[in-house]
Structures are given as C-alpha cells and as structure tokens.
DNA sequence: CGGGGCTGACTGAATATTCAGTCACCAATG
DNA sequence: CATTGGTGACTGAATATTCAGTCAGCCCCG
C-alpha cells in the first residue's frame, strides 16, 4: 500500500543531486569535484547537499553506486543474448555525445580506486559481475555452436580488458579508438566461430 | 669540452623532486597529492619546490612527461623485436611490486586526461607512439611469416586496448587479471600464426 | 502553528604560494 | 693571499586562497 510512484521530494532531490554530481565530474574532473562545483550544477543550494548527505564522502559513495548502476543499464536496455551483442553494447559503433561524457566520468571515478580501498572494493565487484556475465554468454555461445570451444576464462578476460581499455583510451585521448578496436574484436570473434 | 656528466645540482634536484612526486602519488593518490605530501617524500624543503617550479600545476605537467618516459623505458630496456615480446613487456607474467605502484600512479594521471586538455594531449601522443610501434612490429611479423596476414590497424588497436584495459583493471580491482588476460592474448596470437 | 525542505552568510582547517634572509661557493681585485 | 661582492641553492615563517562543513532562520504546506 506504500506509495511507490508518489511525488517523493526527497528521492527526487537526491536523484537531482546525483545528476548534478555527474555533470560536475564530467566537466571539471575529480581534481575539481568540489561541493561548490556540484552545487553550481544543482538548481538548489549548496547547504541542501548537507541536508541530504552527512559529508562529501557520503555523497560520493552513493554517487559511485549510482554511476555503476547506470553503466550496468547499458546491458539491460539492449537485450544482450550473445557475446557479440555484449561487445556491441559496450563498444557501440555510433558516436554518442552523452555516453562520451559518461565514460569520462566513469574512468575518473575508477582511477580513484587505485588508491582508495572503498572504491576499489566496489570496482572489484563490478568487474566480477561483468566477467561472470561474459563467461555465461561465451558458454552459451559454445553450447549453441556459435563459438568454437575455447578457454572460456581466458577469452572472457581478454574481451573485458579490451572493452575497458577501449573505454580508457577513448576517454583520455583525442583519437577515436572505438571503431578500429571494435572491428578487431569482431574479426577475432569471427575467427572463433564454428569453422574448426 | 662542456662537462655533461658533472654534478649538476639543479638537474639532480629536479630529478629528486620527480621521484618524490612519484612516491607521493603512488602512496596517497591524486586526491591527496598535495605540495606538502610531495615535500614529505622529498629530503629538502617545501619552498624549494617553488624555487624549481612556478606552480603546482607546472610541477605536475613536468611530472606527467617524466612518468610517460619512464613507461616507455619498459619497451627499450628489454629489446622488443616481435609482437609477442611487446605484449610480454607490457603484461609481464611475474608479479612486480614496484611496477604495481607504477601502474597505480600511471592510471591515476591518465584518468585526469579525461577532463584536462594538457594531460589529454600528452596521452594522445603517448597512445599514438605505442600504436605506431605495435603496427611496425605486426608488419614485421607478417613479412617474416610469424603472423598470418591480418588487418594490421585492427589488430594493433585490439592489442593496445587489451594492454591498457589489463592495466586499468589490475590497478583498480583486487583480482589479478594479468595472467588470464595474458594467456588469452597468447592464444589469440597463436591462432594468427602462419597456419592458414 | 509546527515541522520538513531549504537558504545565505559564515568559519576553521587545509593548502598553495610568497618572501626575506642564510649559506656555500666562486671570481675579481688590491 | 685576504677581502669584497655576487650568485644560485635553499629554508622557515608568514600570507593568500580554497573548501568542507555549520548554523540561525525563512518559507510553505498540512
């Protein structure tokens, strides 16, 4: 009987704060991700951030979860049934401005994990989840005869590393590395199809 | 007749500052990379940092170049003659504590490039250099018959993305993704050897 | 009229940056 | 040789600035 879809000011505001944080991160980078910069992207006041979150760290922890969830959505929205579709969802052919900003934000948060244990834990879970998903897809492809029998773990790790690497390179260089990388992965997977 | 190997206080000091910055970054992360933390890793005084560099940003820009040069050295030190050796140099089998710290530092600097144009420019050049190197190695392998004829650009991009992705995942998760990724790449390259 | 959502002005601590001055060393000069 | 002046490396203390976090109180809706 609880009103789930009612106008929940609190949740709406928190969601708006997440979006503001996202914009501030995307445009300014982690180095300048200040409470003030977040507030500037937010329609309401800086003080309100402290009404909804204890500290800046609190806010950022929640934001990291939010960002990771958003990334996972790229897999659900398209229904991904095969390894090729997984790759296609993560290294899409078309240039998408919004997604470019998203990758910039994601990469910067992820790099923090190199020195922050809490972040690292989150990204470890994220990495395992994606890896497991990929392993299942590969196994299903092999069973269905869409893929030659291969070392599933090794292939999953290569694909995941390639996807993450393409994202890193895309976010941190001026060259568009996505199309060529994608073509290479396609050829690689094609060569692994059932033509023993 | 100019003394090239003379004791050059200035250059020695600047090198010491680079090393101190490296240690501060590796241990504290970009978020806590303060002038004070750098000074703590440095045997001389904090003021001296400002004697040798205009601002913190100045220092960091020089540091980025230094770090990138250091990374390139991994290729020169081992003499890399084939694609396989390139991969081996970038995804080495043995666990190396020092190199782990180096990767952590490198990834954190690189992520900054997502929002800082100066950093981005540096990493664009870095990426192109590595890509060119890889292209030449692949072409040489094909000519020598060590590799089947393939789309050189596509293969180079896949390998580079995989290497960068392995580094990112290694630096930001608790799982050691290197061995499995490396095995996968080895299998991939093996399947591309001259057995048409 | 009471309480939740919200604000602007403010504060203290952290941090970057400056600066006056020390010290070792060198070169020229009487 | 002894003195003088000059210079570059360096320091400690002071200053300027940024930034997370606080607080007293407003507004509006039930």
Short mmCIF file of N, CA and C in Angstrom, two decimals, chain B residues 88-195:
data_model
loop_
_atom_site.label_atom_id
_atom_site.label_comp_id
_atom_site.label_asym_id
_atom_site.label_seq_id
_atom_site.Cartn_x
_atom_site.Cartn_y
_atom_site.Cartn_z
N UNK B 88 54.50 -9.23 -23.94
CA UNK B 88 55.18 -9.76 -22.76
C UNK B 88 55.76 -8.63 -21.90
N UNK B 89 56.27 -7.60 -22.58
CA UNK B 89 56.84 -6.47 -21.84
C UNK B 89 55.77 -5.67 -21.11
N UNK B 90 54.57 -5.58 -21.72
CA UNK B 90 53.52 -4.75 -21.12
C UNK B 90 52.63 -5.52 -20.15
N UNK B 91 52.47 -6.82 -20.38
CA UNK B 91 51.71 -7.67 -19.43
C UNK B 91 52.63 -8.77 -18.96
N UNK B 92 53.61 -8.44 -18.12
CA UNK B 92 54.60 -9.45 -17.72
C UNK B 92 53.97 -10.49 -16.81
N UNK B 93 54.50 -11.71 -16.86
CA UNK B 93 53.93 -12.80 -16.08
C UNK B 93 54.17 -12.64 -14.58
N UNK B 94 55.40 -12.28 -14.22
CA UNK B 94 55.71 -12.24 -12.79
C UNK B 94 55.11 -10.99 -12.12
N UNK B 95 54.76 -11.15 -10.84
CA UNK B 95 54.25 -10.02 -10.06
C UNK B 95 55.42 -9.16 -9.62
N UNK B 96 55.33 -7.88 -9.91
CA UNK B 96 56.42 -6.96 -9.59
C UNK B 96 55.86 -5.81 -8.75
N UNK B 97 56.20 -5.80 -7.48
CA UNK B 97 55.68 -4.80 -6.54
C UNK B 97 55.92 -3.38 -7.04
N UNK B 98 57.14 -3.14 -7.49
CA UNK B 98 57.48 -1.78 -7.92
C UNK B 98 56.63 -1.36 -9.12
N UNK B 99 56.46 -2.30 -10.03
CA UNK B 99 55.69 -1.96 -11.22
C UNK B 99 54.21 -1.78 -10.91
N UNK B 100 53.75 -2.50 -9.88
CA UNK B 100 52.36 -2.33 -9.46
C UNK B 100 52.13 -0.90 -9.02
N UNK B 101 53.03 -0.38 -8.21
CA UNK B 101 52.93 1.00 -7.77
C UNK B 101 52.98 1.96 -8.94
N UNK B 102 53.81 1.62 -9.90
CA UNK B 102 53.94 2.45 -11.08
C UNK B 102 52.63 2.49 -11.86
N UNK B 103 52.01 1.35 -12.01
CA UNK B 103 50.74 1.30 -12.74
C UNK B 103 49.67 2.12 -12.04
N UNK B 104 49.65 2.02 -10.72
CA UNK B 104 48.66 2.79 -9.95
C UNK B 104 48.84 4.28 -10.23
N UNK B 105 50.07 4.73 -10.19
CA UNK B 105 50.36 6.14 -10.44
C UNK B 105 49.96 6.52 -11.86
N UNK B 106 50.34 5.69 -12.80
CA UNK B 106 50.09 5.98 -14.21
C UNK B 106 48.59 6.08 -14.52
N UNK B 107 47.84 5.13 -14.02
CA UNK B 107 46.40 5.12 -14.28
C UNK B 107 45.73 6.37 -13.71
N UNK B 108 46.16 6.78 -12.55
CA UNK B 108 45.55 7.95 -11.93
C UNK B 108 45.85 9.23 -12.72
N UNK B 109 47.07 9.35 -13.19
CA UNK B 109 47.39 10.51 -14.02
C UNK B 109 46.60 10.45 -15.32
N UNK B 110 46.52 9.27 -15.87
CA UNK B 110 45.84 9.15 -17.16
C UNK B 110 44.37 9.55 -17.07
N UNK B 111 43.72 9.15 -16.00
CA UNK B 111 42.29 9.46 -15.86
C UNK B 111 42.06 10.98 -15.85
N UNK B 112 43.00 11.72 -15.31
CA UNK B 112 42.88 13.18 -15.31
C UNK B 112 42.72 13.71 -16.73
N UNK B 113 43.32 13.00 -17.67
CA UNK B 113 43.29 13.44 -19.06
C UNK B 113 41.86 13.52 -19.59
N UNK B 114 40.93 12.85 -18.94
CA UNK B 114 39.54 12.89 -19.38
C UNK B 114 38.96 14.29 -19.27
N UNK B 115 39.49 15.10 -18.37
CA UNK B 115 38.95 16.46 -18.24
C UNK B 115 40.00 17.56 -18.36
N UNK B 116 41.28 17.19 -18.46
CA UNK B 116 42.33 18.20 -18.58
C UNK B 116 42.98 18.14 -19.97
N UNK B 117 42.77 19.18 -20.79
CA UNK B 117 43.26 19.18 -22.17
C UNK B 117 44.77 18.97 -22.28
N UNK B 118 45.57 19.55 -21.36
CA UNK B 118 47.02 19.39 -21.43
C UNK B 118 47.43 17.93 -21.22
N UNK B 119 46.83 17.32 -20.23
CA UNK B 119 47.09 15.91 -19.98
C UNK B 119 46.66 15.08 -21.19
N UNK B 120 45.49 15.41 -21.67
CA UNK B 120 44.92 14.65 -22.80
C UNK B 120 45.86 14.67 -24.00
N UNK B 121 46.43 15.84 -24.25
CA UNK B 121 47.35 15.96 -25.39
C UNK B 121 48.55 15.02 -25.20
N UNK B 122 49.09 15.03 -24.01
CA UNK B 122 50.24 14.16 -23.72
C UNK B 122 49.89 12.69 -23.94
N UNK B 123 48.73 12.29 -23.44
CA UNK B 123 48.37 10.88 -23.55
C UNK B 123 47.98 10.51 -24.97
N UNK B 124 47.49 11.46 -25.74
CA UNK B 124 47.22 11.20 -27.14
C UNK B 124 48.52 10.85 -27.86
N UNK B 125 49.56 11.64 -27.61
CA UNK B 125 50.86 11.38 -28.23
C UNK B 125 51.40 10.02 -27.77
N UNK B 126 51.29 9.78 -26.48
CA UNK B 126 51.73 8.51 -25.92
C UNK B 126 51.02 7.33 -26.60
N UNK B 127 49.71 7.46 -26.74
CA UNK B 127 48.92 6.40 -27.35
C UNK B 127 49.34 6.17 -28.80
N UNK B 128 49.53 7.25 -29.53
CA UNK B 128 49.93 7.13 -30.95
C UNK B 128 51.29 6.47 -31.08
N UNK B 129 52.22 6.86 -30.21
CA UNK B 129 53.56 6.28 -30.24
C UNK B 129 53.51 4.77 -30.06
N UNK B 130 52.77 4.36 -29.05
CA UNK B 130 52.68 2.93 -28.78
C UNK B 130 51.98 2.20 -29.92
N UNK B 131 50.96 2.84 -30.47
CA UNK B 131 50.22 2.22 -31.56
C UNK B 131 51.12 2.05 -32.78
N UNK B 132 51.88 3.09 -33.10
CA UNK B 132 52.79 3.02 -34.25
C UNK B 132 53.81 1.89 -34.06
N UNK B 133 54.37 1.85 -32.85
CA UNK B 133 55.33 0.79 -32.53
C UNK B 133 54.74 -0.59 -32.80
N UNK B 134 53.51 -0.75 -32.31
CA UNK B 134 52.83 -2.03 -32.45
C UNK B 134 52.57 -2.34 -33.93
N UNK B 135 52.15 -1.36 -34.68
CA UNK B 135 51.88 -1.56 -36.11
C UNK B 135 53.14 -2.05 -36.82
N UNK B 136 54.26 -1.42 -36.51
CA UNK B 136 55.51 -1.82 -37.16
C UNK B 136 55.90 -3.25 -36.80
N UNK B 137 55.72 -3.58 -35.54
CA UNK B 137 56.05 -4.94 -35.10
C UNK B 137 55.18 -5.97 -35.82
N UNK B 138 53.89 -5.67 -35.91
CA UNK B 138 52.96 -6.59 -36.57
C UNK B 138 53.34 -6.76 -38.04
N UNK B 139 53.63 -5.63 -38.71
CA UNK B 139 54.02 -5.71 -40.12
C UNK B 139 55.28 -6.55 -40.30
N UNK B 140 56.23 -6.34 -39.39
CA UNK B 140 57.46 -7.11 -39.48
C UNK B 140 57.19 -8.60 -39.28
N UNK B 141 56.31 -8.91 -38.33
CA UNK B 141 55.96 -10.31 -38.06
C UNK B 141 55.30 -10.95 -39.28
N UNK B 142 54.45 -10.18 -39.95
CA UNK B 142 53.76 -10.72 -41.13
C UNK B 142 54.77 -11.00 -42.24
N UNK B 143 55.67 -10.01 -42.48
CA UNK B 143 56.69 -10.20 -43.51
C UNK B 143 57.56 -11.41 -43.23
N UNK B 144 57.89 -11.58 -41.94
CA UNK B 144 58.77 -12.69 -41.56
C UNK B 144 58.01 -14.01 -41.48
N UNK B 145 56.71 -13.96 -41.75
CA UNK B 145 55.94 -15.19 -41.74
C UNK B 145 55.58 -15.68 -40.35
N UNK B 146 55.82 -14.82 -39.34
CA UNK B 146 55.48 -15.24 -37.98
C UNK B 146 54.00 -15.02 -37.68
N UNK B 147 53.34 -14.27 -38.57
CA UNK B 147 51.93 -13.95 -38.36
C UNK B 147 51.21 -14.04 -39.70
N UNK B 148 49.99 -14.57 -39.67
CA UNK B 148 49.18 -14.61 -40.87
C UNK B 148 48.86 -13.17 -41.27
N UNK B 149 48.57 -12.95 -42.54
CA UNK B 149 48.19 -11.60 -42.98
C UNK B 149 46.86 -11.22 -42.34
N UNK B 150 46.86 -10.11 -41.62
CA UNK B 150 45.64 -9.65 -40.95
C UNK B 150 45.49 -8.15 -41.16
N UNK B 151 44.36 -7.63 -40.70
CA UNK B 151 44.18 -6.18 -40.71
C UNK B 151 45.07 -5.61 -39.60
N UNK B 152 46.17 -4.98 -40.03
CA UNK B 152 47.17 -4.53 -39.06
C UNK B 152 46.61 -3.50 -38.08
N UNK B 153 45.87 -2.53 -38.59
CA UNK B 153 45.33 -1.49 -37.72
C UNK B 153 44.38 -2.07 -36.67
N UNK B 154 43.51 -2.95 -37.14
CA UNK B 154 42.53 -3.54 -36.22
C UNK B 154 43.23 -4.34 -35.13
N UNK B 155 44.21 -5.13 -35.53
CA UNK B 155 44.93 -5.94 -34.54
C UNK B 155 45.69 -5.06 -33.54
N UNK B 156 46.34 -4.03 -34.08
CA UNK B 156 47.09 -3.13 -33.20
C UNK B 156 46.17 -2.48 -32.16
N UNK B 157 45.01 -2.03 -32.60
CA UNK B 157 44.08 -1.38 -31.67
C UNK B 157 43.55 -2.35 -30.62
N UNK B 158 43.25 -3.56 -31.06
CA UNK B 158 42.77 -4.55 -30.09
C UNK B 158 43.85 -4.83 -29.04
N UNK B 159 45.06 -5.05 -29.50
CA UNK B 159 46.14 -5.37 -28.56
C UNK B 159 46.39 -4.22 -27.60
N UNK B 160 46.43 -3.00 -28.14
CA UNK B 160 46.70 -1.84 -27.29
C UNK B 160 45.58 -1.65 -26.28
N UNK B 161 44.34 -1.77 -26.73
CA UNK B 161 43.21 -1.65 -25.81
C UNK B 161 43.27 -2.72 -24.73
N UNK B 162 43.62 -3.93 -25.15
CA UNK B 162 43.70 -5.02 -24.17
C UNK B 162 44.76 -4.74 -23.13
N UNK B 163 45.91 -4.28 -23.59
CA UNK B 163 47.01 -3.98 -22.66
C UNK B 163 46.60 -2.87 -21.69
N UNK B 164 46.03 -1.79 -22.22
CA UNK B 164 45.61 -0.69 -21.36
C UNK B 164 44.50 -1.13 -20.41
N UNK B 165 43.58 -1.94 -20.93
CA UNK B 165 42.49 -2.42 -20.10
C UNK B 165 42.99 -3.32 -18.98
N UNK B 166 43.94 -4.18 -19.28
CA UNK B 166 44.51 -5.05 -18.26
C UNK B 166 45.16 -4.21 -17.16
N UNK B 167 45.85 -3.16 -17.58
CA UNK B 167 46.49 -2.28 -16.62
C UNK B 167 45.45 -1.58 -15.75
N UNK B 168 44.40 -1.07 -16.37
CA UNK B 168 43.33 -0.39 -15.62
C UNK B 168 42.69 -1.34 -14.62
N UNK B 169 42.35 -2.53 -15.08
CA UNK B 169 41.69 -3.50 -14.20
C UNK B 169 42.63 -3.92 -13.08
N UNK B 170 43.88 -4.14 -13.42
CA UNK B 170 44.87 -4.54 -12.42
C UNK B 170 45.00 -3.48 -11.33
N UNK B 171 45.01 -2.22 -11.74
CA UNK B 171 45.25 -1.13 -10.79
C UNK B 171 44.01 -0.81 -9.95
N UNK B 172 42.82 -1.23 -10.41
CA UNK B 172 41.61 -0.78 -9.74
C UNK B 172 40.72 -1.89 -9.18
N UNK B 173 41.24 -3.14 -9.20
CA UNK B 173 40.49 -4.23 -8.56
C UNK B 173 41.44 -5.04 -7.68
N UNK B 174 40.85 -5.93 -6.88
CA UNK B 174 41.67 -6.78 -6.02
C UNK B 174 42.03 -8.10 -6.71
N UNK B 175 41.47 -8.33 -7.89
CA UNK B 175 41.76 -9.57 -8.60
C UNK B 175 42.97 -9.39 -9.50
N UNK B 176 43.78 -10.42 -9.60
CA UNK B 176 44.93 -10.32 -10.50
C UNK B 176 44.53 -10.78 -11.90
N UNK B 177 44.18 -9.83 -12.72
CA UNK B 177 43.64 -10.13 -14.04
C UNK B 177 44.74 -10.36 -15.07
N UNK B 178 45.97 -10.09 -14.70
CA UNK B 178 47.07 -10.17 -15.67
C UNK B 178 47.28 -11.57 -16.27
N UNK B 179 47.46 -12.60 -15.46
CA UNK B 179 47.80 -13.91 -16.03
C UNK B 179 46.76 -14.42 -17.03
N UNK B 180 45.49 -14.34 -16.66
CA UNK B 180 44.45 -14.87 -17.56
C UNK B 180 44.38 -14.05 -18.84
N UNK B 181 44.44 -12.74 -18.70
CA UNK B 181 44.41 -11.90 -19.89
C UNK B 181 45.58 -12.24 -20.80
N UNK B 182 46.74 -12.38 -20.20
CA UNK B 182 47.93 -12.67 -20.98
C UNK B 182 47.78 -14.00 -21.72
N UNK B 183 47.24 -15.01 -21.01
CA UNK B 183 47.04 -16.31 -21.65
C UNK B 183 46.10 -16.18 -22.83
N UNK B 184 45.04 -15.41 -22.65
CA UNK B 184 44.10 -15.19 -23.73
C UNK B 184 44.74 -14.54 -24.94
N UNK B 185 45.58 -13.54 -24.69
CA UNK B 185 46.25 -12.85 -25.79
C UNK B 185 47.21 -13.80 -26.49
N UNK B 186 47.92 -14.60 -25.71
CA UNK B 186 48.84 -15.57 -26.30
C UNK B 186 48.10 -16.53 -27.24
N UNK B 187 46.95 -17.02 -26.77
CA UNK B 187 46.17 -17.93 -27.61
C UNK B 187 45.70 -17.23 -28.88
N UNK B 188 45.26 -15.98 -28.69
CA UNK B 188 44.82 -15.20 -29.84
C UNK B 188 45.94 -15.07 -30.87
N UNK B 189 47.12 -14.71 -30.41
CA UNK B 189 48.24 -14.54 -31.33
C UNK B 189 48.67 -15.87 -31.93
N UNK B 190 48.60 -16.92 -31.12
CA UNK B 190 48.96 -18.25 -31.63
C UNK B 190 48.04 -18.64 -32.79
N UNK B 191 46.75 -18.31 -32.62
CA UNK B 191 45.79 -18.68 -33.67
C UNK B 191 46.02 -17.87 -34.95
N UNK B 192 46.79 -16.78 -34.83
CA UNK B 192 47.06 -15.96 -36.01
C UNK B 192 48.40 -16.31 -36.65
N UNK B 193 49.06 -17.32 -36.12
CA UNK B 193 50.34 -17.70 -36.72
C UNK B 193 50.11 -18.38 -38.06
N UNK B 194 51.18 -18.53 -38.79
CA UNK B 194 51.12 -18.89 -40.21
C UNK B 194 50.37 -20.14 -40.61
N UNK B 195 49.47 -20.69 -39.81
CA UNK B 195 48.76 -21.90 -40.22
C UNK B 195 47.44 -21.54 -40.87
#
